[in-house]
Amino acid sequence: MAEVRNKQVVLKNFVVGFPKESDMDIVEGTITLKVPEDSSDVLLKNLYLSCDPYMRLLMTKEEDLSLGVVTYTLHSPLTGNGVSEVVESRDPDYEKGDLVYGMTKWEEYSLIPSSQILFKIVHTDVPLSYYTGILGMPGLTAYGGFFDVSSPKKGDNVFVSAAAGAVGQLVGQFAKLSGCYVVGSAGSKEKVDLLKNKLGFDEAFNYKEEPDLNAALKRYFREGIDIYFENVGGKTLDTVLPNMRLHGRIPVCGMISQYNLTQPEGVTNLAHLIFKRVKMEGFNVNDFCHLFPKFLEFALPLIREGKVVYVEDIVEGLENAPAALVGLYTGANVGKQVVVVAHE
Amino acid sequence: MAEVRNKQVVLKNFVVGFPKESDMDIVEGTITLKVPEDSSDVLLKNLYLSCDPYMRLLMTKEEDLSLGVVTYTLHSPLTGNGVSEVVESRDPDYEKGDLVYGMTKWEEYSLIPSSQILFKIVHTDVPLSYYTGILGMPGLTAYGGFFDVSSPKKGDNVFVSAAAGAVGQLVGQFAKLSGCYVVGSAGSKEKVDLLKNKLGFDEAFNYKEEPDLNAALKRYFREGIDIYFENVGGKTLDTVLPNMRLHGRIPVCGMISQYNLTQPEGVTNLAHLIFKRVKMEGFNVNDFCHLFPKFLEFALPLIREGKVVYVEDIVEGLENAPAALVGLYTGANVGKQVVVVAHE
């Protein structure tokens, strides 16, 4: 039975503050390419791994997080969503050669319970890596968060933070498809150019070059904001609140600016939720899993017809995965951050 | 034509920080008891005036508030909801002797546009003062905020802050009628006793005597909070957030602890909105005005059958109105604060 090398990215120590590459280790393990006979597990060859902001939370010591979620285990591979090829399966629903998307581990080969697979990839006329982004959890997050949580109407004024990210770039495009006016903020000139010239945002600005975010918001939203798609939290949220319009909606997708702070920034303008009767709602893609088939039906034709585009930041090799993940929190990535472990 | 004395409570100066009695003046004006012939105004004799937390906001200089709402005018009477008797009317919908509830002024007699009247009082077998509370805006606020915004289900765990106040005491009773478990916080032993022994809360505590609010919440909500009816804001909200349960709701009715602060307290735990997929929604009773008839139908039998009780803090005389209003912000009132201007 073939025992092969199995390179892994493991957590070396729990993280306080911003994560560093040195918080992770590249370990050369081995694995037997065989599913134990008494299991219904699936052996996967991992192809594309997704770097997602929530992963930072799982790098925190469980007691410090006190969220009742299972954080990463020290000296074990990180987990995350990815696109993989089935090497062997003892679950009759999957067979060798199937391409699947779901929760896997940051290593070359993974033995996982088949229940962790979200779906078999059927449509391969689009880039496989898209299943970590526009056709995977980030896509469904944007779809559910925008259409379901924020109830957009034609003509709504939409503001998206972290707008060039995996989710933000889609929210902006979905907003345009819905007849909204949409402005995005991002952290570099390159990203702002992308938003305006490739992703179809009406306006975009580099928040790092705006000494007064409130003035920037007033410039782009003279009549206020109907939907603020929240990806960053903290001071940005605090500045947005007084700029919300009557009956505005704030779908809360993430607060990436806060995850690395030992003391999050205080938000002082929440009384504007009352003054403007604003709904602010946290959500999680897991609440939308039932929408996945409907979402793929919606998204695939848009991709094929070029009506929605997707910007990816693809890094080659598992050994470069720690740097790619760490880069999420400094905004180093331009578009969805993907790690290629192996080409199909 | 009779010209009579018209005592008024006027705003002497705009308020910064906590309001003081000396921010208001008692002025002895006069008024002609006659509606001008070319108007459709109504002349009211004011009977009961309502002291409401939002009034503090209208005592702020408009530029400082920057909410686009019309604040009070210096040296003019405050405005607010009240129960009044029609003295003369040029609107055919009202006639002398009608009892009405609506927006009036803090004075003995008010000449107002009839559009400011919310409704004619039909049911007088209940205390007239109730129309400033349980049968008026506070009642409708509790009704709409609890049933409409927070979608209660039997068995939900409900936490109410400012629970002995005009709205909070009703939310707790509505929650019990809905089969919820309900805990209230208030600022004195007397109020806590009321909550437990008269208003039917399952539990209540004096927040001033809890050195660790988080520990108190964990004591009363071992499995977390489904609905937090928010009346106070600031640190209370910040402590509640990590105690919310999956898919919890936070109807935001008020943030009275913040209205007098020049710098509101920062709320740092908003990321829990994502972790627990919580909906936090600001609302305003004006959004529920269409529910008023339905609400009265709901509330009147409950009052008559003693299934809902209402605690009022009634002060006699317009000259005592400034102290009564100021007392709201230190929690001096026990129950709904009402000022009697004249008995019917």
CSV table of C-alpha atoms in Angstrom, one decimal, chain A residues 57 65-67 237 242 247 252-255 258-259 263-284 286-287, chain B residues 57 65-67 237 242 247 252-255 258-259 263-284 286-287:
chain,number,residue,atom,x,y,z
A,57,LEU,CA,-10.7,33.4,14.9
A,65,LEU,CA,-12.4,33.4,22.2
A,66,SER,CA,-15.2,31.9,24.4
A,67,LEU,CA,-17.5,31.5,21.5
A,237,LEU,CA,-19.1,51.1,11.0
A,242,PRO,CA,-24.9,58.4,11.1
A,247,HIS,CA,-35.0,52.1,7.2
A,252,VAL,CA,-23.0,42.1,8.9
A,253,CYS,CA,-20.8,39.7,7.0
A,254,GLY,CA,-17.5,40.3,8.8
A,255,MET,CA,-15.5,42.7,10.9
A,258,GLN,CA,-11.3,43.9,14.6
A,259,TYR,CA,-10.2,40.2,14.6
A,263,GLN,CA,-9.4,45.3,22.4
A,264,PRO,CA,-11.9,46.0,19.6
A,265,GLU,CA,-12.7,49.6,18.7
A,266,GLY,CA,-15.7,51.0,20.5
A,267,VAL,CA,-18.7,51.8,18.3
A,268,THR,CA,-20.4,54.9,19.7
A,269,ASN,CA,-23.1,55.8,17.1
A,270,LEU,CA,-25.5,52.9,17.6
A,271,ALA,CA,-28.3,55.3,18.7
A,272,HIS,CA,-28.6,56.0,14.9
A,273,LEU,CA,-30.1,52.6,14.6
A,274,ILE,CA,-33.1,54.1,16.4
A,275,PHE,CA,-33.1,57.5,14.8
A,276,LYS,CA,-33.1,56.0,11.3
A,277,ARG,CA,-34.9,52.7,12.2
A,278,VAL,CA,-32.0,50.7,10.8
A,279,LYS,CA,-31.8,46.9,10.8
A,280,MET,CA,-28.3,45.4,11.5
A,281,GLU,CA,-28.1,41.7,11.0
A,282,GLY,CA,-25.3,39.3,11.5
A,283,PHE,CA,-25.3,36.2,9.2
A,284,ASN,CA,-23.3,33.2,8.4
A,286,ASN,CA,-24.1,28.2,6.9
A,287,ASP,CA,-27.6,29.6,7.2
B,57,LEU,CA,-32.7,64.7,22.3
B,65,LEU,CA,-27.6,66.6,17.2
B,66,SER,CA,-27.3,66.7,13.4
B,67,LEU,CA,-30.2,64.3,13.0
B,237,LEU,CA,-25.6,46.3,25.4
B,242,PRO,CA,-21.8,37.9,24.0
B,247,HIS,CA,-30.5,33.8,15.8
B,252,VAL,CA,-33.6,48.7,19.8
B,253,CYS,CA,-36.2,50.9,21.5
B,254,GLY,CA,-33.9,53.4,23.2
B,255,MET,CA,-30.5,54.0,24.6
B,258,GLN,CA,-26.3,57.4,26.3
B,259,TYR,CA,-28.5,60.5,25.6
B,263,GLN,CA,-19.2,61.0,24.2
B,264,PRO,CA,-21.3,57.8,24.2
B,265,GLU,CA,-19.8,54.6,25.5
B,266,GLY,CA,-18.1,52.5,22.9
B,267,VAL,CA,-19.6,49.1,22.1
B,268,THR,CA,-16.9,46.6,21.4
B,269,ASN,CA,-18.7,43.2,21.1
B,270,LEU,CA,-20.6,43.7,17.9
B,271,ALA,CA,-18.8,40.8,16.2
B,272,HIS,CA,-21.1,38.6,18.2
B,273,LEU,CA,-23.8,39.7,15.9
B,274,ILE,CA,-22.0,37.6,13.3
B,275,PHE,CA,-21.0,34.7,15.6
B,276,LYS,CA,-24.6,34.3,16.8
B,277,ARG,CA,-26.4,35.6,13.7
B,278,VAL,CA,-28.2,38.2,15.7
B,279,LYS,CA,-30.6,40.8,14.3
B,280,MET,CA,-30.5,44.2,15.9
B,281,GLU,CA,-33.2,46.6,14.7
B,282,GLY,CA,-33.9,50.1,15.7
B,283,PHE,CA,-37.5,51.2,15.5
B,284,ASN,CA,-39.8,54.1,16.3
B,286,ASN,CA,-44.2,56.2,14.3
B,287,ASP,CA,-43.7,53.1,12.2
